[in-house]
Short mmCIF file of C-alpha atoms in Angstrom, two decimals:
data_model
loop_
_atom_site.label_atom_id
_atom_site.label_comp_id
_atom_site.label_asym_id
_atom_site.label_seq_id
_atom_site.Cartn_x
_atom_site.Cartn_y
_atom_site.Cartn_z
CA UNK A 1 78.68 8.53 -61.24
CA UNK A 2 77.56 8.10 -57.53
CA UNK A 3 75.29 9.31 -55.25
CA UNK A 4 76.41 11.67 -53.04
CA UNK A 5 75.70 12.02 -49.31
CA UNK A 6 74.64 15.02 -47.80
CA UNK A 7 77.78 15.45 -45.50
CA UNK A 8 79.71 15.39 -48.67
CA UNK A 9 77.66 17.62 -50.90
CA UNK A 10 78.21 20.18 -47.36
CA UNK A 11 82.05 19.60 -47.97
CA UNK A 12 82.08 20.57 -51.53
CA UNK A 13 79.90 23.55 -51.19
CA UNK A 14 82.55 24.37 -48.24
CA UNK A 15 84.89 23.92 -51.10
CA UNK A 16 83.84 27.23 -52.31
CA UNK A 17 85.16 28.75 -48.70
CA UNK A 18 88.12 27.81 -49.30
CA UNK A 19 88.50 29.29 -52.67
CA UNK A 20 88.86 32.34 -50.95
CA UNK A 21 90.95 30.58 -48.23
CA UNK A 22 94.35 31.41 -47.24
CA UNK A 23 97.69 32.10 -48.49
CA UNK A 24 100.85 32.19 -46.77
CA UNK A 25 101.15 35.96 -45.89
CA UNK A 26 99.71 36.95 -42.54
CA UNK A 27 96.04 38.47 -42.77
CA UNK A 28 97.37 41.94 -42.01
CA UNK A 29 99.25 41.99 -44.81
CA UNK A 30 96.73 40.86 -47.36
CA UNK A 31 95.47 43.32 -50.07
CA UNK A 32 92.53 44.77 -48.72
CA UNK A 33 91.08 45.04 -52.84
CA UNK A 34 90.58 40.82 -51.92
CA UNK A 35 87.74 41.84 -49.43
CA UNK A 36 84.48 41.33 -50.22
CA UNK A 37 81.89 38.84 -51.35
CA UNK A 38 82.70 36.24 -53.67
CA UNK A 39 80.92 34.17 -55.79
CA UNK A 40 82.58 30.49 -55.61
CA UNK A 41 81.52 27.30 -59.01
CA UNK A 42 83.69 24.73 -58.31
CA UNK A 43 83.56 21.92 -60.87
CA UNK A 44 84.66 18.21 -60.81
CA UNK A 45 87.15 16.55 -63.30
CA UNK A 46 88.40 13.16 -61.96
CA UNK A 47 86.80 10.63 -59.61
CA UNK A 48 83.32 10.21 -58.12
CA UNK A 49 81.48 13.41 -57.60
CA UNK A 50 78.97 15.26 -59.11
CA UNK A 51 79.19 19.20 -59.57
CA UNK A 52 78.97 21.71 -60.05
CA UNK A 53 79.07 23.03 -56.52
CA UNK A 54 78.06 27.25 -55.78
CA UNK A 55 78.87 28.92 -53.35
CA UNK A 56 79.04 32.00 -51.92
CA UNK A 57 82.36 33.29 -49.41
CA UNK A 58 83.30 36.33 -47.82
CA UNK A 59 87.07 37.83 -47.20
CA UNK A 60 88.03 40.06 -44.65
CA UNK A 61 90.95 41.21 -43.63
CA UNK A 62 92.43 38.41 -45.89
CA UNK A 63 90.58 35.75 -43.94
CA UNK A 64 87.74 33.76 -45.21
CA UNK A 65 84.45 33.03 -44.11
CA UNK A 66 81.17 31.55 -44.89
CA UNK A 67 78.64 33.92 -46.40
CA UNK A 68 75.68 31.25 -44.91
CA UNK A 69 76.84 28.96 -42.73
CA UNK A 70 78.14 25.42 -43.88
CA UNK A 71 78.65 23.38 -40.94
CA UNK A 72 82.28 22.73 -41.50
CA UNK A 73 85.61 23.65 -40.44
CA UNK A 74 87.57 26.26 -43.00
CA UNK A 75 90.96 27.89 -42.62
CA UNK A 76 93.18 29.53 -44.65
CA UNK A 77 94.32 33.26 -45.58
CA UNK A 78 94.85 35.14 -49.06
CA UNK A 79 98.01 36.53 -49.39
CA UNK A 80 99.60 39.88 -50.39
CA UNK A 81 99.88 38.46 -53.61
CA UNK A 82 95.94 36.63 -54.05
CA UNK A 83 97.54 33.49 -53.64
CA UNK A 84 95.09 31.03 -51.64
CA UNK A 85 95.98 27.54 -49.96
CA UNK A 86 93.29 26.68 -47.13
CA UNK A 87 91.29 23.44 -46.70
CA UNK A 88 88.18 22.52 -45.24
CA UNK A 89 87.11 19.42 -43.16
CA UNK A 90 84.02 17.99 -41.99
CA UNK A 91 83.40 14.86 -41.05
CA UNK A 92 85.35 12.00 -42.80
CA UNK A 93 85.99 14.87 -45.47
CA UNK A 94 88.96 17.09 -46.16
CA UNK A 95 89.44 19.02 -49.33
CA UNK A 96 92.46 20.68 -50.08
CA UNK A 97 92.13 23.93 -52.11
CA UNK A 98 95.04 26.53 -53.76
CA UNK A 99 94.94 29.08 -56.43
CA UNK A 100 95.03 32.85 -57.04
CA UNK A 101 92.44 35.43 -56.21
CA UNK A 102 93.07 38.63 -58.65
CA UNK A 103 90.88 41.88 -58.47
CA UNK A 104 87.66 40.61 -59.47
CA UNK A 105 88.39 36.56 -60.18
CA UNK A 106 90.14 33.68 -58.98
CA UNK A 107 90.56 30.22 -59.87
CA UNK A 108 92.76 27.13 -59.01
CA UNK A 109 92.66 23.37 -57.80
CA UNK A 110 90.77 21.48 -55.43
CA UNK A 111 91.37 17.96 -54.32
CA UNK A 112 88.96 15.79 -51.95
CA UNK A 113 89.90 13.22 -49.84
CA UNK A 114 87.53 10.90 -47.45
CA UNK A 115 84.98 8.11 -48.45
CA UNK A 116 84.67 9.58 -52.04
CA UNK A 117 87.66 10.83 -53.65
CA UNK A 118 87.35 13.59 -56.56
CA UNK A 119 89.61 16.69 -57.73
CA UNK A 120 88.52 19.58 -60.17
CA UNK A 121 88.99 23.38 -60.66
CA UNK A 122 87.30 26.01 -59.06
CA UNK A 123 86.80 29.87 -60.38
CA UNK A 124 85.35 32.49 -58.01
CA UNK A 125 84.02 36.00 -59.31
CA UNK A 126 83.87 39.40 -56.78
CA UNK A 127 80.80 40.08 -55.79
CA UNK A 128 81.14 43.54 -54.08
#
């Protein structure tokens, strides 16, 4: 494996932001049991990261945010239904993320393209 950069190691912990990004429903309409504090792993299967990445993420209102401060850019909504598709960009970065929240967990896909390229899975756990 590679060394990673520090702008890139910032992207995947952003990652975790995303898990609890965005679905296609507008943020009004998203369950209000998805708000909250999440606790984001997000783990690397194919290409030339390292992991795994924390990261801790906070819904409201069915929108996402940082629960720290990353330093990149994050969008995306959570649906009605927990589904999640959102990315996150930062420099050369941008990571692509989808899945499905549920009451207390989540999981799905992410997918990282830029100088390094690397996909893997990503579970997230309710917090409060």
């Amino acid at each position: 494996m590679s060394s990673i950069s520090p702008v890139f190691t910032a992207n995947l912990a952003a990652l975790a932001l995303t898990v609890a990004c965005a679905a296609i429903a507008p943020a009004a309409a998203a369950e209000p049991g998805f708000d909250g504090r999440w606790s984001v792993s997000a783990t690397v299967e194919d290409g030339g990261c390292t992991g795994p990445y924390r990261y801790p993420i906070v819904i409201r209102a069915g929108v996402v945010d940082d629960d720290g401060g990353s330093g990149a850019d994050a969008s995306g909504r959570v649906g009605e239904d927990g589904r999640i598709v959102g990315s996150i960009k930062s420099g050369l970065a941008s990571i692509a993320v989808e899945g499905q929240l549920r009451a207390s967990a989540g999981s799905g896909r992410w997918t990282l393209a830029g100088p390094i390229a690397c996909s893997g899975r990503w579970t997230a756990s309710k917090a409060g």
